[in-house]
């Protein structure tokens, strides 16, 4: 954890996939750039074989689109979230969110998917928030 005021970051690693027939270690670095209003998520997967990798970005109710390595979600507040991938194919999927106990509402998910290669496989996502224009 690096609590830098303008670029705080966190790096974590887990070994939960080491019990797979082709083991893999997962390391994630999350870095916020306050001035640029971006969040960079860099995943490094170190598998001994090939694996399908998948990421899910659940969204509050929004209108989402995706094409190739870019996706956009527009919210009722006027805020837009852009997600760009360096290595994964992005798509929009349907899912559910629970705003409170016993309730569920349909929402969109932006999903990323790719096939890993043995060795060190790096995938980066950049999330950027665009505020609505001021009137």
mmCIF file of C-alpha atoms in Angstrom:
data_model
loop_
_atom_site.group_PDB
_atom_site.id
_atom_site.type_symbol
_atom_site.label_atom_id
_atom_site.label_comp_id
_atom_site.label_asym_id
_atom_site.label_seq_id
_atom_site.Cartn_x
_atom_site.Cartn_y
_atom_site.Cartn_z
ATOM 1 C CA UNK A 1 0.000 0.000 0.000
ATOM 2 C CA UNK A 2 1.361 3.414 -0.977
ATOM 3 C CA UNK A 3 -0.875 6.226 0.349
ATOM 4 C CA UNK A 4 0.554 8.929 -1.963
ATOM 5 C CA UNK A 5 -1.978 11.812 -2.063
ATOM 6 C CA UNK A 6 -2.121 12.109 -5.876
ATOM 7 C CA UNK A 7 -1.309 8.520 -6.918
ATOM 8 C CA UNK A 8 -2.218 6.061 -4.171
ATOM 9 C CA UNK A 9 -1.650 2.421 -5.057
ATOM 10 C CA UNK A 10 -2.033 -1.106 -3.749
ATOM 11 C CA UNK A 11 -0.422 -4.390 -4.819
ATOM 12 C CA UNK A 12 -1.749 -7.754 -3.695
ATOM 13 C CA UNK A 13 -1.117 -11.376 -4.626
ATOM 14 C CA UNK A 14 -2.956 -14.617 -4.052
ATOM 15 C CA UNK A 15 -2.166 -18.256 -4.644
ATOM 16 C CA UNK A 16 -5.731 -19.642 -4.750
ATOM 17 C CA UNK A 17 -5.286 -20.925 -8.312
ATOM 18 C CA UNK A 18 -2.215 -22.966 -7.393
ATOM 19 C CA UNK A 19 -4.438 -25.980 -6.736
ATOM 20 C CA UNK A 20 -5.507 -26.113 -10.424
ATOM 21 C CA UNK A 21 -3.995 -28.819 -12.660
ATOM 22 C CA UNK A 22 -2.044 -25.994 -14.372
ATOM 23 C CA UNK A 23 -1.328 -23.707 -11.380
ATOM 24 C CA UNK A 24 -1.381 -19.916 -11.634
ATOM 25 C CA UNK A 25 -0.469 -17.039 -9.317
ATOM 26 C CA UNK A 26 -2.425 -13.781 -9.547
ATOM 27 C CA UNK A 27 -0.947 -10.364 -8.711
ATOM 28 C CA UNK A 28 -3.014 -7.171 -8.968
ATOM 29 C CA UNK A 29 -1.852 -3.572 -8.835
ATOM 30 C CA UNK A 30 -4.467 -0.837 -8.413
ATOM 31 C CA UNK A 31 -3.338 2.756 -8.905
ATOM 32 C CA UNK A 32 -5.510 5.866 -8.690
ATOM 33 C CA UNK A 33 -4.457 8.989 -10.576
ATOM 34 C CA UNK A 34 -6.405 11.746 -8.835
ATOM 35 C CA UNK A 35 -5.587 14.502 -11.332
ATOM 36 C CA UNK A 36 -6.455 12.417 -14.401
ATOM 37 C CA UNK A 37 -9.520 10.856 -12.710
ATOM 38 C CA UNK A 38 -8.360 7.373 -13.748
ATOM 39 C CA UNK A 39 -7.971 4.068 -12.003
ATOM 40 C CA UNK A 40 -5.466 1.614 -13.477
ATOM 41 C CA UNK A 41 -5.891 -2.083 -12.668
ATOM 42 C CA UNK A 42 -2.971 -4.242 -13.783
ATOM 43 C CA UNK A 43 -3.304 -7.997 -13.413
ATOM 44 C CA UNK A 44 -0.324 -10.295 -13.782
ATOM 45 C CA UNK A 45 -1.187 -13.977 -13.988
ATOM 46 C CA UNK A 46 1.707 -16.421 -13.959
ATOM 47 C CA UNK A 47 0.317 -19.765 -15.147
ATOM 48 C CA UNK A 48 2.172 -22.932 -16.059
ATOM 49 C CA UNK A 49 -0.395 -23.599 -18.818
ATOM 50 C CA UNK A 50 -3.098 -21.713 -20.705
ATOM 51 C CA UNK A 51 -6.267 -20.526 -18.941
ATOM 52 C CA UNK A 52 -9.323 -18.489 -19.815
ATOM 53 C CA UNK A 53 -9.182 -15.299 -17.771
ATOM 54 C CA UNK A 54 -12.313 -13.304 -17.024
ATOM 55 C CA UNK A 55 -13.009 -9.957 -15.343
ATOM 56 C CA UNK A 56 -16.364 -8.527 -14.293
ATOM 57 C CA UNK A 57 -17.147 -4.876 -13.643
ATOM 58 C CA UNK A 58 -20.654 -4.718 -12.110
ATOM 59 C CA UNK A 59 -22.431 -1.426 -12.747
ATOM 60 C CA UNK A 60 -25.267 0.393 -11.040
ATOM 61 C CA UNK A 61 -28.217 0.881 -13.410
ATOM 62 C CA UNK A 62 -26.742 2.361 -16.568
ATOM 63 C CA UNK A 63 -26.593 2.132 -20.332
ATOM 64 C CA UNK A 64 -23.465 0.272 -21.366
ATOM 65 C CA UNK A 65 -21.793 -0.474 -24.686
ATOM 66 C CA UNK A 66 -18.616 -2.362 -25.561
ATOM 67 C CA UNK A 67 -16.580 -2.960 -28.670
ATOM 68 C CA UNK A 68 -13.214 -4.693 -28.770
ATOM 69 C CA UNK A 69 -11.046 -3.345 -25.964
ATOM 70 C CA UNK A 70 -13.257 -0.351 -25.014
ATOM 71 C CA UNK A 71 -16.495 -0.027 -23.078
ATOM 72 C CA UNK A 72 -18.621 2.867 -21.877
ATOM 73 C CA UNK A 73 -21.313 3.098 -19.217
ATOM 74 C CA UNK A 74 -23.593 6.131 -18.936
ATOM 75 C CA UNK A 75 -25.452 6.753 -15.708
ATOM 76 C CA UNK A 76 -28.632 8.766 -15.011
ATOM 77 C CA UNK A 77 -26.518 11.282 -13.075
ATOM 78 C CA UNK A 78 -24.838 12.268 -16.345
ATOM 79 C CA UNK A 79 -21.550 10.649 -15.363
ATOM 80 C CA UNK A 80 -19.837 8.415 -17.919
ATOM 81 C CA UNK A 81 -17.397 5.624 -17.089
ATOM 82 C CA UNK A 82 -14.927 4.566 -19.769
ATOM 83 C CA UNK A 83 -13.093 1.252 -19.474
ATOM 84 C CA UNK A 84 -10.202 0.425 -21.766
ATOM 85 C CA UNK A 85 -8.382 -2.883 -21.813
ATOM 86 C CA UNK A 86 -4.867 -3.656 -22.832
ATOM 87 C CA UNK A 87 -5.289 -7.302 -23.781
ATOM 88 C CA UNK A 88 -8.864 -8.400 -23.024
ATOM 89 C CA UNK A 89 -11.962 -8.369 -25.209
ATOM 90 C CA UNK A 90 -14.771 -6.417 -23.501
ATOM 91 C CA UNK A 91 -18.501 -7.153 -23.711
ATOM 92 C CA UNK A 92 -21.714 -6.151 -21.946
ATOM 93 C CA UNK A 93 -23.578 -8.844 -20.014
ATOM 94 C CA UNK A 94 -26.772 -8.811 -17.961
ATOM 95 C CA UNK A 95 -26.844 -9.446 -14.253
ATOM 96 C CA UNK A 96 -28.395 -8.363 -10.983
ATOM 97 C CA UNK A 97 -27.594 -6.022 -8.129
ATOM 98 C CA UNK A 98 -29.150 -5.916 -4.688
ATOM 99 C CA UNK A 99 -29.778 -2.340 -3.493
ATOM 100 C CA UNK A 100 -31.106 -3.701 -0.182
ATOM 101 C CA UNK A 101 -31.928 -6.992 1.509
ATOM 102 C CA UNK A 102 -34.521 -9.022 -0.387
ATOM 103 C CA UNK A 103 -34.482 -6.823 -3.500
ATOM 104 C CA UNK A 104 -32.717 -7.265 -6.788
ATOM 105 C CA UNK A 105 -32.601 -5.122 -9.884
ATOM 106 C CA UNK A 106 -31.300 -5.915 -13.362
ATOM 107 C CA UNK A 107 -28.017 -4.201 -14.243
ATOM 108 C CA UNK A 108 -25.342 -4.395 -16.891
ATOM 109 C CA UNK A 109 -21.898 -5.844 -16.311
ATOM 110 C CA UNK A 110 -18.882 -5.052 -18.405
ATOM 111 C CA UNK A 111 -16.922 -8.272 -18.791
ATOM 112 C CA UNK A 112 -13.404 -8.841 -20.041
ATOM 113 C CA UNK A 113 -12.115 -12.134 -21.363
ATOM 114 C CA UNK A 114 -8.891 -13.480 -22.831
ATOM 115 C CA UNK A 115 -6.795 -16.609 -23.087
ATOM 116 C CA UNK A 116 -3.624 -16.498 -21.007
ATOM 117 C CA UNK A 117 -0.249 -17.752 -22.131
ATOM 118 C CA UNK A 118 2.160 -19.743 -19.955
ATOM 119 C CA UNK A 119 4.651 -17.544 -18.142
ATOM 120 C CA UNK A 120 3.846 -13.967 -17.170
ATOM 121 C CA UNK A 121 0.572 -12.734 -18.694
ATOM 122 C CA UNK A 122 -0.170 -9.021 -18.132
ATOM 123 C CA UNK A 123 -3.559 -7.370 -18.660
ATOM 124 C CA UNK A 124 -4.266 -3.718 -17.859
ATOM 125 C CA UNK A 125 -7.600 -1.957 -17.483
ATOM 126 C CA UNK A 126 -7.959 1.804 -17.274
ATOM 127 C CA UNK A 127 -11.175 3.198 -15.821
ATOM 128 C CA UNK A 128 -11.876 6.891 -16.361
ATOM 129 C CA UNK A 129 -14.774 8.919 -15.008
ATOM 130 C CA UNK A 130 -16.124 11.747 -17.140
ATOM 131 C CA UNK A 131 -18.282 14.274 -15.315
ATOM 132 C CA UNK A 132 -21.316 15.713 -17.067
ATOM 133 C CA UNK A 133 -20.820 19.071 -18.771
ATOM 134 C CA UNK A 134 -21.550 22.031 -16.515
ATOM 135 C CA UNK A 135 -24.432 24.223 -17.589
#
